[in-house]
Amino acid sequence: MPKITELLPDLPYGPAPEDAAAALTWLDAHNRVFSAYVGGQWVACPSTFATINPADGTELAQIGQSDAAIVNQAVESAQAALPIWQALGTQRRAELLYALARQIQKNSRLFAVLETLDNGKPIRETRDIDIPLVARHFYYHAGFAKIAESERFAGYGPVGVCGQIIPWNFPLLMLAWKIAPALAAGNTIVLKPAEFTSLTALLFAETCTAVGIPPGTVNIVTGDGSTGAALVDHPLVDKIAFTGSTEVGRIIRRATAGTPKKLSLELGGKSPFIVFDDADLDSAVEGLVDAIWFNQGQVCCAGSRLLVQESIADAFYAKIRTRMATLRTGNPLDKAVDLGAIVDRTQLERIGHLVYQGVEEGATIFQSECDLPSNGFYFPPTLLTNVEPASTVAQEEIFGPVLVAMTFRTPAEAVVLANNTAYGLAGSVWTQNIDTAHDIAAQIKAGAIWINCTNQFDASAGFGGYRESGFGREGGQEGLYEYLKPLMPTALGVQGASLPKAPNQDRTHKLYIGGKQVRPDGGYSFSAAGHEFALANRKDVRNAVEAAAAAQPAWANQSAFLRTQILYYLAENLRAAHGQLADAGISQQEFEDSIGLITHYAAVADKYDGAVHQVPLRALVYTRNEPIGICASFAPHGQPLLGLLAATMPLIAMGNAVIAIPSAENPLPALELVRIIEASDVPAGVFNLLTAPHADLEKTVAEHLGIDSVWHFSGTQGAMAIQELSAGNLKQTWCLGDGQRFDEPHPEFLRRAVQVKNIWTPYGA
Ligand code: NAI
């Protein structure tokens, strides 16, 4: 009698299809035609389009194409519902979020099957990953709904009406990531699902009605990009949250530039999967299966770039090929299938085209032999080796089941290759050496790092990108802030620029770059407040960026304790310069407030801790509040000393290097500050000062690829220019509008001075 383990290798798979009857009955109950969900009602759209089952190409239903009028109706409903939703209070809102979680659990099989039908992803994933994560998200945020008005979120309030636009790769999960925190924070919603995958959002709409969410609190407008654009452009929308392609992210950045709309973008990625020679290679292979073949590779944080240490590369590739041969691609409703269908023919063609291009550029291709169904959109698991770091397939997001592999020799080279991308969404590090793991995790520029694991998500840990992967976080406390706005007083305590008492001797003040006072490149000056100031130009911006780039890594790596000491010393030296600052026109009040402000950031520089998140997994998940890098800051015109300090000290305290552009109406106090900074042990290049009318430098600063973030506090016109012009490189921006107060420290200043990285380390002996 053979043992079962001897039989297993040759045992054929029999199909184990999930029954789709309940989902099809639900579609039939709607006559397979759907409308928009507005104000708690179904509202017919002027036209419809087909949604297809990608597993076999058949039509599932007709979906309403919402036009601008329907979007308008939905936004107005959301606005009307805002006071009703907020008046319910934290307890009732928490109960309703809990009720949503319970209903999703109760109907989890229906949601899972419908998602698989509409998207083509395997039922194993929708049933065991997507839907449980959706329920967890609503549970977790029911908790935030209860405490959203507590001391923990003091100084913040709801944003208002949130416009949310989501992609097709995780339709219901992305809906949950958007809707749960928005509701918890006290906002109302208009959500647009992706045109390929609207069905589970419509089933969710019914769930909202069933649990008693007040009409208008959640509105779902189906449609294509034009529906999304109408939502982005609507003047009554207070916040846009978008997940999707970087290209559309840029369009939305431009469209919202200069408006008061809050914006968060979760865009593409090309995440590294780094395998060191001391890794547990069999675990790493399983990790790769999850990294790149989960959801057919249609995952923004897919570990799509394998970086493997040269000494083990061939052995590791061999293991991958062996594993690939056992992956099963086919009918996504089959419970024994690993890969399902690609969402749409256009995506399938895109993947094929990119793979062809990769081979043309010299890559070696390996595809597992599998019988793909003849109908529907399928692509086999694919491995590309011999790939050059600069080649198209190593740089572009393929968004399909395609792994590209490269080798490295040293840890330092691994870091350089890992960061050789415009993106920064995630990274995965495989090594048994704890020193290597955490050292590399700290150096990868990405919002989520998975050590000896990959594609881990939880409602308690924020997810989001660095660089062109976007900005903002979803999940965790860091994610809730995306749906809150800082409550800062709007009237200025002391308005207008202070002016110097008496003109100084006739001399042109210089710029301050890399710890030195330097003449401007162009040799020109401008007059302000009775003085001549060096006129900075593009070349000076470039020089300042170089100086900041040389100084910033060391500054970021200094202990926060050292940064604290330097800021205290700066405050002390500022006090000693009372006379010069009074001559520069600084009032006694502004002077005292300035010292208070520096002391505040000295006090908090070593106290703005990260957190350890409580994920339902044996894993240590910790948050690092990392500096953004090189930040340019346009200071406000009112209160030239205090404004400049408010626009720079939080950034410096958190380990950024700053290029400060002081008030152009009276830059004199800024020049005095330079002398104090020179005497206060601030390392050269950490604080740079460029004087010029702000409009002269806005374009250069916004477009400079070396500048990671821009703060703009000197007027709406300039803020709009910065946001529009930085859409190409998607740098983070923070603009305080006219009349908004900057003179009192607020937690928002620190939040904007860092980006959150979550590092996951599972454990188990
Ligand atoms: P997309 O970015 O066009 O679509 C995402 C969402 O944005 C959809 O709901 C769409 O209707 C909406 N949209 C499109 N144009 C818009 C506009 N002008 N204003 C407002 N909303 C608009 O992504 P698409 O075309 O479906 O996929 C193309 C590529 O994008 C993929 O191959 C992949 O590389 C990337 N992608 C990345 C995702 C991610 O999670 N980061 C998700 C989906 C796609």
XYZ file of N, CA and C and ligand atoms in Angstrom, residues 165-169 192-196 223-226 228-229 232 242-246 248 251-252 266-269 299-300 347 350 397-399 425, ligand 1:
155
model
N -11.590 57.976 -5.549
C -11.516 57.310 -6.860
C -10.608 56.103 -6.714
N -11.130 54.942 -7.070
C -10.371 53.724 -6.779
C -10.131 52.901 -8.048
N -9.130 52.009 -7.989
C -8.780 51.194 -9.154
C -9.481 49.840 -9.125
N -9.105 49.001 -10.088
C -9.815 47.731 -10.281
C -9.087 46.544 -9.658
N -7.877 46.742 -9.141
C -7.104 45.554 -8.749
C -7.557 44.958 -7.413
N -16.043 56.789 -6.522
C -16.170 56.267 -7.894
C -15.334 54.995 -8.029
N -16.000 53.858 -8.252
C -15.228 52.634 -8.488
C -14.614 52.655 -9.890
N -13.693 51.732 -10.141
C -13.119 51.623 -11.488
C -14.157 51.032 -12.432
N -14.083 51.443 -13.683
C -15.116 51.016 -14.640
C -15.115 49.503 -14.892
N -13.955 48.849 -14.718
C -13.922 47.387 -14.933
C -14.600 46.622 -13.791
N -18.768 54.845 -13.398
C -18.439 55.511 -14.652
C -16.966 55.434 -14.939
N -16.555 56.047 -16.048
C -15.145 55.979 -16.441
C -14.376 57.189 -15.908
N -13.243 57.467 -16.534
C -12.389 58.566 -16.081
C -13.087 59.919 -16.084
N -14.051 60.106 -17.006
C -14.711 61.420 -17.058
C -15.560 61.638 -15.800
N -14.721 60.425 -12.890
C -13.700 60.757 -11.890
C -13.273 62.206 -12.005
N -13.090 62.659 -13.249
C -12.642 64.043 -13.457
C -13.697 65.030 -12.949
N -13.341 65.241 -9.258
C -12.143 66.000 -8.877
C -12.398 67.499 -9.006
N -7.127 59.307 -4.125
C -7.045 58.574 -5.398
C -6.061 57.424 -5.289
N -6.429 56.273 -5.815
C -5.478 55.185 -6.033
C -5.587 54.783 -7.488
N -4.434 54.673 -8.140
C -4.439 54.302 -9.553
C -3.100 54.592 -10.184
N -3.137 54.889 -11.463
C -1.877 55.062 -12.189
C -1.236 56.415 -11.860
N 0.078 56.444 -11.997
C 0.821 57.677 -11.734
C 0.393 58.763 -12.723
N -2.598 59.308 -14.077
C -3.837 59.976 -13.645
C -3.587 60.745 -12.341
N -2.534 64.097 -13.330
C -3.657 64.917 -13.829
C -4.422 65.496 -12.629
N -4.641 64.648 -11.609
C -5.421 65.097 -10.452
C -4.630 66.129 -9.639
N -2.214 57.466 -4.047
C -1.505 56.191 -3.905
C -1.337 55.653 -5.311
N -0.094 55.676 -5.801
C 0.139 55.446 -7.225
C 0.933 54.167 -7.452
N 1.647 54.138 -8.533
C 2.298 52.893 -8.925
C 3.530 52.560 -8.113
N 4.170 51.469 -8.496
C 5.391 51.048 -7.817
C 6.195 50.109 -8.677
N -0.692 44.362 -8.615
C -0.618 44.869 -7.248
C 0.367 46.041 -7.280
N -0.084 47.189 -6.752
C 0.786 48.370 -6.850
C 2.114 48.147 -6.126
N -5.362 45.448 -20.565
C -4.257 45.182 -19.635
C -3.428 43.997 -20.118
N -1.197 45.114 -22.791
C -0.137 45.963 -22.251
C 0.993 45.099 -21.677
N 6.264 49.994 -14.505
C 5.344 49.093 -13.821
C 4.642 48.230 -14.879
N 4.802 46.902 -14.788
C 4.175 46.022 -15.789
C 2.752 45.683 -15.364
N 2.531 45.559 -14.072
C 1.196 45.269 -13.537
C 0.657 43.961 -14.086
N 7.093 52.600 -3.172
C 5.916 52.146 -2.436
C 6.279 51.110 -1.382
P -6.275 54.549 -14.014
O -5.364 55.334 -13.164
O -6.680 55.121 -15.341
O -7.636 54.248 -13.246
C -7.803 54.334 -11.858
C -9.095 55.060 -11.540
O -8.999 56.425 -11.953
C -10.328 54.501 -12.248
O -11.413 54.572 -11.376
C -10.514 55.463 -13.412
O -11.822 55.529 -13.879
C -10.123 56.771 -12.772
N -9.695 57.823 -13.705
C -9.149 57.682 -14.937
N -8.881 58.892 -15.460
C -9.274 59.806 -14.549
C -9.240 61.238 -14.514
N -8.756 61.961 -15.508
N -9.712 61.865 -13.407
C -10.197 61.146 -12.373
N -10.247 59.805 -12.367
C -9.792 59.141 -13.439
O -5.651 53.115 -14.216
P -5.937 52.082 -15.390
O -5.985 52.753 -16.725
O -7.107 51.302 -15.012
O -4.608 51.194 -15.347
C -3.452 51.630 -16.064
C -2.200 51.310 -15.294
O -2.223 52.016 -14.079
C -2.018 49.868 -14.882
O -1.455 49.089 -15.876
C -1.112 50.007 -13.709
O 0.220 50.136 -14.136
C -1.562 51.286 -13.074
N -2.487 51.065 -11.953
C -2.013 51.177 -10.698
C -2.830 50.911 -9.635
C -2.355 51.017 -8.239
O -2.939 50.399 -7.369
N -1.358 51.808 -7.958
C -4.193 50.465 -9.816
C -4.635 50.445 -11.164
C -3.789 50.709 -12.187
